[in-house]
DNA sequence: CTCAGAACCTGGAGGC
DNA sequence: TGCCTCCAGGTTCTGA
């Protein structure tokens, strides 16, 4: 679930369903998921009595604004927030449970246990977000900013799109989709892209990310989305998961290769190195 | 400093 | 059915 459009969808769901929830008690069953900043002594103690004001997003991070603390939360591969309507049995993949004053629970569920929730005092908010060293959002970055950032690296364009210090929020699915839209081969050296190609890339990022947010993100495989919301952008994917199928633009066959250890889908005819 | 590769975890899919 | 290998929407650590 977790690239920018999916995280944005989770954020909107939490703001719709969880604003004003008040925490009575906390249970953590996999301690590595929860971290606290040096100023705090105990997560459970810090969270008791906290009311959720709202949730923001920066890149793929969720920022929870509680009354006295903030959370910087990353879902990584499979993290989900759930707010079950009825008291459901807690399964073995649920690692954090906030027992609420209204009788419900806010649960964090994560099969692979990769996700993280870091808790800070509220006054540390700006410093905590700055310490993430995130690049600009893909809907806001300019071609010129991309061009300048790419001059400083010897890497291929694909790993640059995944580097959160350069642009914050793009993951493996949208990187492939953006490169297809821009007709750029994923192994092209980023430093070799022209300024015009960087402008094209910035435009493709804005269009694709905006559209994916409108569609509620992308749901692939059998993951069920948090808060009952499934994405629909999977119906509009042009290359991701489409190896062996015809390219929507030129009808040649989509290929899958490895670039910087990540599965990478592209059209070898309309995405060529040096074009 | 930069970059490639491993590590962190678990489950599903496919080969034998 | 069982066992093995590989793969997965991400980040962070290690070491060259």
mmCIF file of C-alpha atoms (C1' of nucleotides) in Angstrom:
data_model
loop_
_atom_site.group_PDB
_atom_site.id
_atom_site.type_symbol
_atom_site.label_atom_id
_atom_site.label_comp_id
_atom_site.label_asym_id
_atom_site.label_seq_id
_atom_site.Cartn_x
_atom_site.Cartn_y
_atom_site.Cartn_z
ATOM 1 C CA UNK A 1 0.000 0.000 0.000
ATOM 2 C CA UNK A 2 2.477 2.580 0.773
ATOM 3 C CA UNK A 3 3.564 5.126 -1.783
ATOM 4 C CA UNK A 4 2.469 8.753 -1.689
ATOM 5 C CA UNK A 5 -1.069 8.261 -3.096
ATOM 6 C CA UNK A 6 -1.776 5.350 -0.747
ATOM 7 C CA UNK A 7 -0.406 7.214 2.290
ATOM 8 C CA UNK A 8 -2.458 10.283 1.293
ATOM 9 C CA UNK A 9 -5.552 8.044 1.131
ATOM 10 C CA UNK A 10 -4.819 6.652 4.602
ATOM 11 C CA UNK A 11 -4.333 10.200 5.903
ATOM 12 C CA UNK A 12 -7.719 11.292 4.537
ATOM 13 C CA UNK A 13 -9.390 8.205 6.001
ATOM 14 C CA UNK A 14 -7.904 8.836 9.435
ATOM 15 C CA UNK A 15 -8.947 12.494 9.343
ATOM 16 C CA UNK A 16 -12.487 11.437 8.448
ATOM 17 C CA UNK A 17 -12.799 8.633 11.011
ATOM 18 C CA UNK A 18 -10.346 9.245 13.843
ATOM 19 C CA UNK A 19 -10.230 12.981 14.587
ATOM 20 C CA UNK A 20 -11.005 13.567 18.245
ATOM 21 C CA UNK A 21 -10.316 10.011 19.412
ATOM 22 C CA UNK A 22 -8.974 9.926 22.978
ATOM 23 C CA UNK A 23 -6.508 7.286 24.155
ATOM 24 C CA UNK A 24 -7.286 5.365 27.344
ATOM 25 C CA UNK A 25 -4.477 2.808 27.245
ATOM 26 C CA UNK A 26 -1.862 1.324 24.937
ATOM 27 C CA UNK A 27 -0.581 -2.178 24.203
ATOM 28 C CA UNK A 28 2.552 -2.830 22.135
ATOM 29 C CA UNK A 29 3.298 -6.464 21.267
ATOM 30 C CA UNK A 30 6.335 -5.942 18.972
ATOM 31 C CA UNK A 31 8.483 -3.304 20.672
ATOM 32 C CA UNK A 32 10.746 -2.512 17.695
ATOM 33 C CA UNK A 33 7.828 -0.866 15.870
ATOM 34 C CA UNK A 34 7.466 1.906 18.462
ATOM 35 C CA UNK A 35 10.270 4.343 19.277
ATOM 36 C CA UNK A 36 10.305 7.385 21.541
ATOM 37 C CA UNK A 37 12.545 10.452 21.417
ATOM 38 C CA UNK A 38 15.065 11.095 24.177
ATOM 39 C CA UNK A 39 12.781 13.596 25.930
ATOM 40 C CA UNK A 40 10.159 10.924 26.647
ATOM 41 C CA UNK A 41 10.516 8.079 29.122
ATOM 42 C CA UNK A 42 7.655 5.744 28.223
ATOM 43 C CA UNK A 43 5.361 5.403 25.204
ATOM 44 C CA UNK A 44 2.379 4.125 27.177
ATOM 45 C CA UNK A 45 2.656 6.952 29.675
ATOM 46 C CA UNK A 46 3.076 9.539 26.905
ATOM 47 C CA UNK A 47 -0.029 8.345 25.065
ATOM 48 C CA UNK A 48 -2.543 8.004 27.895
ATOM 49 C CA UNK A 49 -5.149 10.778 27.682
ATOM 50 C CA UNK A 50 -3.946 12.026 24.273
ATOM 51 C CA UNK A 51 -6.565 13.317 21.819
ATOM 52 C CA UNK A 52 -5.960 13.153 18.059
ATOM 53 C CA UNK A 53 -6.259 16.569 16.448
ATOM 54 C CA UNK A 54 -5.465 15.615 12.873
ATOM 55 C CA UNK A 55 -3.059 13.727 10.610
ATOM 56 C CA UNK A 56 -0.719 15.254 8.027
ATOM 57 C CA UNK A 57 1.474 13.668 5.366
ATOM 58 C CA UNK A 58 5.026 14.432 4.222
ATOM 59 C CA UNK A 59 6.354 12.140 1.496
ATOM 60 C CA UNK A 60 5.416 8.633 2.635
ATOM 61 C CA UNK A 61 5.338 9.648 6.315
ATOM 62 C CA UNK A 62 2.181 10.217 8.342
ATOM 63 C CA UNK A 63 2.379 12.915 11.030
ATOM 64 C CA UNK A 64 -0.169 12.381 13.803
ATOM 65 C CA UNK A 65 -0.887 15.539 15.804
ATOM 66 C CA UNK A 66 -1.923 14.463 19.306
ATOM 67 C CA UNK A 67 -2.587 16.956 22.127
ATOM 68 C CA UNK A 68 0.949 16.902 23.590
ATOM 69 C CA UNK A 69 2.970 14.609 21.304
ATOM 70 C CA UNK A 70 3.361 13.855 17.611
ATOM 71 C CA UNK A 71 3.928 10.588 15.794
ATOM 72 C CA UNK A 72 6.098 10.263 12.730
ATOM 73 C CA UNK A 73 4.773 7.029 11.253
ATOM 74 C CA UNK A 74 5.988 5.067 8.238
ATOM 75 C CA UNK A 75 4.001 2.106 6.894
ATOM 76 C CA UNK A 76 6.987 0.682 4.975
ATOM 77 C CA UNK A 77 5.775 -2.345 2.995
ATOM 78 C CA UNK A 78 2.565 -3.482 4.639
ATOM 79 C CA UNK A 79 1.660 -1.310 7.626
ATOM 80 C CA UNK A 80 -2.015 -0.428 8.071
ATOM 81 C CA UNK A 81 -4.124 1.526 10.528
ATOM 82 C CA UNK A 82 -7.448 -0.036 11.401
ATOM 83 C CA UNK A 83 -10.358 1.368 13.373
ATOM 84 C CA UNK A 84 -12.690 -1.597 13.712
ATOM 85 C CA UNK A 85 -16.331 -0.653 14.224
ATOM 86 C CA UNK A 86 -16.920 -3.568 16.535
ATOM 87 C CA UNK A 87 -14.578 -5.294 18.961
ATOM 88 C CA UNK A 88 -12.911 -7.741 16.624
ATOM 89 C CA UNK A 89 -10.493 -10.490 17.648
ATOM 90 C CA UNK A 90 -6.930 -9.151 17.581
ATOM 91 C CA UNK A 91 -4.920 -11.213 15.088
ATOM 92 C CA UNK A 92 -1.216 -12.047 15.300
ATOM 93 C CA UNK A 93 -0.238 -9.295 12.853
ATOM 94 C CA UNK A 94 -1.587 -6.487 15.043
ATOM 95 C CA UNK A 95 1.328 -5.021 17.013
ATOM 96 C CA UNK A 96 0.032 -1.770 18.506
ATOM 97 C CA UNK A 97 -3.424 -1.273 20.016
ATOM 98 C CA UNK A 98 -4.719 2.051 21.314
ATOM 99 C CA UNK A 99 -7.712 1.461 23.528
ATOM 100 C CA UNK A 100 -9.997 4.487 23.110
ATOM 101 C CA UNK A 101 -12.349 6.290 25.502
ATOM 102 C CA UNK A 102 -15.319 5.607 23.158
ATOM 103 C CA UNK A 103 -14.839 1.838 23.451
ATOM 104 C CA UNK A 104 -13.178 1.358 20.057
ATOM 105 C CA UNK A 105 -9.533 0.562 19.238
ATOM 106 C CA UNK A 106 -7.086 2.174 16.840
ATOM 107 C CA UNK A 107 -4.843 -0.686 15.691
ATOM 108 C CA UNK A 108 -1.575 -0.821 13.803
ATOM 109 C CA UNK A 109 -1.264 -4.033 11.775
ATOM 110 C CA UNK A 110 1.857 -5.013 9.850
ATOM 111 C CA UNK A 111 2.562 -8.562 8.610
ATOM 112 C CA UNK A 112 6.272 -7.959 7.998
ATOM 113 C CA UNK A 113 6.866 -5.686 11.034
ATOM 114 C CA UNK A 114 8.844 -3.199 8.907
ATOM 115 C CA UNK A 115 6.782 -0.119 9.793
ATOM 116 C CA UNK A 116 7.773 2.380 12.479
ATOM 117 C CA UNK A 117 5.984 4.821 14.788
ATOM 118 C CA UNK A 118 8.238 7.402 16.403
ATOM 119 C CA UNK A 119 6.799 9.560 19.177
ATOM 120 C CA UNK A 120 8.119 13.077 19.979
ATOM 121 C CA UNK A 121 7.024 15.914 22.262
ATOM 122 C CA UNK A 122 4.975 18.386 20.236
ATOM 123 C CA UNK A 123 7.617 21.125 20.389
ATOM 124 C CA UNK A 124 10.045 18.789 18.568
ATOM 125 C CA UNK A 125 7.771 18.530 15.522
ATOM 126 C CA UNK A 126 9.636 20.791 13.124
ATOM 127 C CA UNK A 127 13.044 19.398 14.091
ATOM 128 C CA UNK A 128 11.792 15.821 13.745
ATOM 129 C CA UNK A 129 10.424 16.436 10.248
ATOM 130 C CA UNK A 130 13.541 18.351 9.166
ATOM 131 C CA UNK A 131 15.709 15.454 10.356
ATOM 132 C CA UNK A 132 14.050 13.224 7.737
ATOM 133 C CA UNK A 133 15.870 15.280 5.062
ATOM 134 C CA UNK A 134 13.074 14.754 2.562
ATOM 135 C CA UNK A 135 13.160 16.262 -0.914
ATOM 136 C CA UNK A 136 10.216 18.182 -2.390
ATOM 137 C CA UNK A 137 6.841 16.561 -3.075
ATOM 138 C CA UNK A 138 6.521 15.150 -6.623
ATOM 139 C CA UNK A 139 3.500 17.370 -7.381
ATOM 140 C CA UNK A 140 5.572 20.467 -6.597
ATOM 141 C CA UNK A 141 9.098 19.745 -7.823
ATOM 142 C CA UNK A 142 10.258 21.632 -10.925
ATOM 143 C CA UNK A 143 12.192 20.252 -13.876
ATOM 144 C CA UNK A 144 15.033 22.601 -13.034
ATOM 145 C CA UNK A 145 15.298 21.290 -9.462
ATOM 146 C CA UNK A 146 15.435 17.716 -10.794
ATOM 147 C CA UNK A 147 18.034 18.623 -13.407
ATOM 148 C CA UNK A 148 20.251 20.236 -10.752
ATOM 149 C CA UNK A 149 19.913 17.298 -8.337
ATOM 150 C CA UNK A 150 20.757 14.803 -11.107
ATOM 151 C CA UNK A 151 24.022 16.552 -11.975
ATOM 152 C CA UNK A 152 25.467 15.432 -8.643
ATOM 153 C CA UNK A 153 25.022 11.665 -9.052
ATOM 154 C CA UNK A 154 26.371 8.793 -11.127
ATOM 155 C CA UNK A 155 23.296 6.665 -10.540
ATOM 156 C CA UNK A 156 20.597 5.589 -12.999
ATOM 157 C CA UNK A 157 17.361 7.576 -13.057
ATOM 158 C CA UNK A 158 15.275 4.766 -11.486
ATOM 159 C CA UNK A 159 17.103 4.680 -8.109
ATOM 160 C CA UNK A 160 17.119 8.514 -8.125
ATOM 161 C CA UNK A 161 13.318 8.579 -8.338
ATOM 162 C CA UNK A 162 13.224 6.211 -5.338
ATOM 163 C CA UNK A 163 15.664 8.371 -3.326
ATOM 164 C CA UNK A 164 13.516 10.240 -0.796
ATOM 165 C CA UNK A 165 16.224 12.899 -0.352
ATOM 166 C CA UNK A 166 15.728 13.940 -4.000
ATOM 167 C CA UNK A 167 11.919 13.659 -4.230
ATOM 168 C CA UNK A 168 9.724 12.445 -1.359
ATOM 169 C CA UNK A 169 6.900 10.001 -1.967
ATOM 170 C CA UNK A 170 7.651 8.002 -5.111
ATOM 171 C CA UNK A 171 8.019 4.218 -4.774
ATOM 172 C CA UNK A 172 8.525 1.308 -7.138
ATOM 173 C CA UNK A 173 5.127 1.351 -8.866
ATOM 174 C CA UNK A 174 4.959 5.066 -9.604
ATOM 175 C CA UNK A 175 8.655 5.288 -10.547
ATOM 176 C CA UNK A 176 8.012 2.800 -13.380
ATOM 177 C CA UNK A 177 4.794 4.558 -14.414
ATOM 178 C CA UNK A 178 6.455 8.006 -14.424
ATOM 179 C CA UNK A 179 9.379 6.767 -16.548
ATOM 180 C CA UNK A 180 7.006 5.146 -19.056
ATOM 181 C CA UNK A 181 4.962 8.345 -19.300
ATOM 182 C CA UNK A 182 8.179 10.341 -19.840
ATOM 183 C CA UNK A 183 9.566 7.803 -22.355
ATOM 184 C CA UNK A 184 12.819 7.455 -20.403
ATOM 185 C CA UNK A 185 14.669 4.137 -19.997
ATOM 186 C CA UNK A 186 15.038 3.304 -16.263
ATOM 187 C CA UNK A 187 18.799 2.642 -16.629
ATOM 188 C CA UNK A 188 19.536 6.038 -18.191
ATOM 189 C CA UNK A 189 22.173 7.833 -16.127
ATOM 190 C CA UNK A 190 20.322 10.628 -14.342
ATOM 191 C CA UNK A 191 23.140 13.066 -15.098
ATOM 192 C CA UNK A 192 22.659 12.450 -18.831
ATOM 193 C CA UNK A 193 19.041 13.649 -18.884
ATOM 194 C CA UNK A 194 18.455 16.943 -20.670
ATOM 195 C CA UNK A 195 16.712 19.848 -19.005
ATOM 196 C CA UNK A 196 13.745 19.244 -21.331
ATOM 197 C CA UNK A 197 13.539 15.616 -20.172
ATOM 198 C CA UNK A 198 13.587 16.771 -16.539
ATOM 199 C CA UNK A 199 10.711 19.147 -17.270
ATOM 200 C CA UNK A 200 8.852 16.234 -18.872
ATOM 201 C CA UNK A 201 9.607 14.077 -15.818
ATOM 202 C CA UNK A 202 8.306 16.711 -13.393
ATOM 203 C CA UNK A 203 5.104 17.033 -15.428
ATOM 204 C CA UNK A 204 4.604 13.245 -15.476
ATOM 205 C CA UNK A 205 5.095 13.069 -11.689
ATOM 206 C CA UNK A 206 2.472 15.720 -11.062
ATOM 207 C CA UNK A 207 -0.064 14.156 -13.437
ATOM 208 C CA UNK A 208 0.352 10.558 -12.295
ATOM 209 C CA UNK A 209 0.475 11.268 -8.562
ATOM 210 C CA UNK A 210 -2.590 13.540 -8.783
ATOM 211 C CA UNK A 211 -4.539 10.955 -10.768
ATOM 212 C CA UNK A 212 -3.532 8.119 -8.402
ATOM 213 C CA UNK A 213 -4.683 10.155 -5.385
ATOM 214 C CA UNK A 214 -8.026 10.761 -7.119
ATOM 215 C CA UNK A 215 -8.345 6.999 -7.600
ATOM 216 C CA UNK A 216 -7.529 6.281 -3.946
ATOM 217 C CA UNK A 217 -4.084 4.795 -4.700
ATOM 218 C CA UNK A 218 -3.108 1.402 -6.105
ATOM 219 C CA UNK A 219 -4.040 -1.939 -4.554
ATOM 220 C CA UNK A 220 -2.033 -4.880 -5.914
ATOM 221 C CA UNK A 221 -2.040 -8.500 -4.800
ATOM 222 C CA UNK A 222 -4.539 -9.382 -2.116
ATOM 223 C CA UNK A 223 -3.866 -6.636 0.378
ATOM 224 C CA UNK A 224 -6.996 -5.169 1.866
ATOM 225 C CA UNK A 225 -6.710 -1.482 2.479
ATOM 226 C CA UNK A 226 -6.922 0.213 5.852
ATOM 227 C CA UNK A 227 -10.201 1.795 6.853
ATOM 228 C CA UNK A 228 -12.117 -0.114 4.184
ATOM 229 C CA UNK A 229 -10.746 1.908 1.282
ATOM 230 C CA UNK A 230 -9.395 0.047 -1.748
ATOM 231 C CA UNK A 231 -7.455 1.840 -4.445
ATOM 232 C CA UNK A 232 -8.447 1.804 -8.118
ATOM 233 C CA UNK A 233 -5.345 3.127 -9.856
ATOM 234 C CA UNK A 234 -4.252 -0.468 -10.592
ATOM 235 C CA UNK A 235 -6.737 -0.328 -13.490
ATOM 236 C CA UNK A 236 -4.691 2.484 -15.061
ATOM 237 C CA UNK A 237 -1.159 1.096 -14.688
ATOM 238 C CA UNK A 238 0.736 1.164 -17.990
ATOM 239 C CA UNK A 239 3.816 -0.946 -17.121
ATOM 240 C CA UNK A 240 3.904 -2.069 -13.477
ATOM 241 C CA UNK A 241 2.938 -5.761 -13.286
ATOM 242 C CA UNK A 242 2.375 -5.854 -17.081
ATOM 243 C CA UNK A 243 5.461 -7.784 -18.235
ATOM 244 C CA UNK A 244 4.703 -9.775 -21.381
ATOM 245 C CA UNK A 245 1.690 -7.583 -22.220
ATOM 246 C CA UNK A 246 1.559 -5.021 -25.066
ATOM 247 C CA UNK A 247 2.620 -1.421 -24.463
ATOM 248 C CA UNK A 248 -0.404 0.903 -24.531
ATOM 249 C CA UNK A 249 1.541 3.378 -26.687
ATOM 250 C CA UNK A 250 3.452 1.266 -29.249
ATOM 251 C CA UNK A 251 2.147 -2.313 -28.728
ATOM 252 C CA UNK A 252 5.627 -3.796 -28.229
ATOM 253 C CA UNK A 253 6.044 -6.173 -25.300
ATOM 254 C CA UNK A 254 6.611 -4.781 -21.790
ATOM 255 C CA UNK A 255 9.733 -6.225 -20.150
ATOM 256 C CA UNK A 256 10.739 -6.710 -16.520
ATOM 257 C CA UNK A 257 14.372 -6.286 -15.450
ATOM 258 C CA UNK A 258 16.259 -5.551 -12.222
ATOM 259 C CA UNK A 259 17.575 -2.030 -11.694
ATOM 260 C CA UNK A 260 19.360 -1.300 -8.403
ATOM 261 C CA UNK A 261 17.854 -4.515 -6.971
ATOM 262 C CA UNK A 262 14.268 -3.475 -7.694
ATOM 263 C CA UNK A 263 11.929 -5.125 -10.176
ATOM 264 C CA UNK A 264 11.549 -2.634 -13.026
ATOM 265 C CA UNK A 265 8.945 -2.654 -15.810
ATOM 266 C CA UNK A 266 9.390 -0.736 -19.057
ATOM 267 C CA UNK A 267 8.782 -0.741 -22.790
ATOM 268 C CA UNK A 268 12.083 -1.411 -24.594
ATOM 269 C CA UNK A 269 10.765 0.277 -27.743
ATOM 270 C CA UNK A 270 9.451 3.605 -26.502
ATOM 271 C CA UNK A 271 11.803 3.991 -23.514
ATOM 272 C CA UNK A 272 15.338 4.023 -24.923
ATOM 273 C CA UNK A 273 18.625 5.105 -23.406
ATOM 274 C CA UNK A 274 19.824 8.327 -25.000
ATOM 275 C CA UNK A 275 16.394 9.276 -26.357
ATOM 276 C "C1'" DC B 1 30.690 11.375 0.608
ATOM 277 C "C1'" DT B 2 28.721 7.863 -2.674
ATOM 278 C "C1'" DC B 3 26.968 3.658 -3.729
ATOM 279 C "C1'" DA B 4 25.949 -1.550 -3.796
ATOM 280 C "C1'" DG B 5 24.426 -5.141 -1.063
ATOM 281 C "C1'" DA B 6 22.694 -7.065 3.028
ATOM 282 C "C1'" DA B 7 19.482 -6.781 6.806
ATOM 283 C "C1'" DC B 8 15.045 -6.294 8.796
ATOM 284 C "C1'" DC B 9 10.375 -9.870 8.633
ATOM 285 C "C1'" DT B 10 6.663 -12.874 6.812
ATOM 286 C "C1'" DG B 11 3.822 -15.178 3.474
ATOM 287 C "C1'" DG B 12 2.639 -16.552 -1.198
ATOM 288 C "C1'" DA B 13 3.835 -18.554 -5.629
ATOM 289 C "C1'" DG B 14 6.131 -21.758 -8.402
ATOM 290 C "C1'" DG B 15 9.503 -25.656 -9.228
ATOM 291 C "C1'" DC B 16 10.613 -30.382 -8.092
ATOM 292 C "C1'" DT C 1 1.962 -32.614 0.663
ATOM 293 C "C1'" DG C 2 6.650 -31.018 1.689
ATOM 294 C "C1'" DC C 3 10.721 -28.520 0.909
ATOM 295 C "C1'" DC C 4 13.298 -25.018 -1.410
ATOM 296 C "C1'" DT C 5 13.998 -20.676 -3.741
ATOM 297 C "C1'" DC C 6 12.524 -16.369 -5.142
ATOM 298 C "C1'" DC C 7 9.715 -12.372 -4.818
ATOM 299 C "C1'" DA C 8 7.091 -8.409 -2.638
ATOM 300 C "C1'" DG C 9 4.302 -1.284 -2.741
ATOM 301 C "C1'" DG C 10 10.641 0.432 1.804
ATOM 302 C "C1'" DT C 11 14.176 2.111 4.566
ATOM 303 C "C1'" DT C 12 18.591 1.759 7.095
ATOM 304 C "C1'" DC C 13 23.017 -0.192 8.227
ATOM 305 C "C1'" DT C 14 27.625 -1.837 6.786
ATOM 306 C "C1'" DG C 15 31.567 -1.647 4.373
ATOM 307 C "C1'" DA C 16 34.255 -0.909 0.147
#
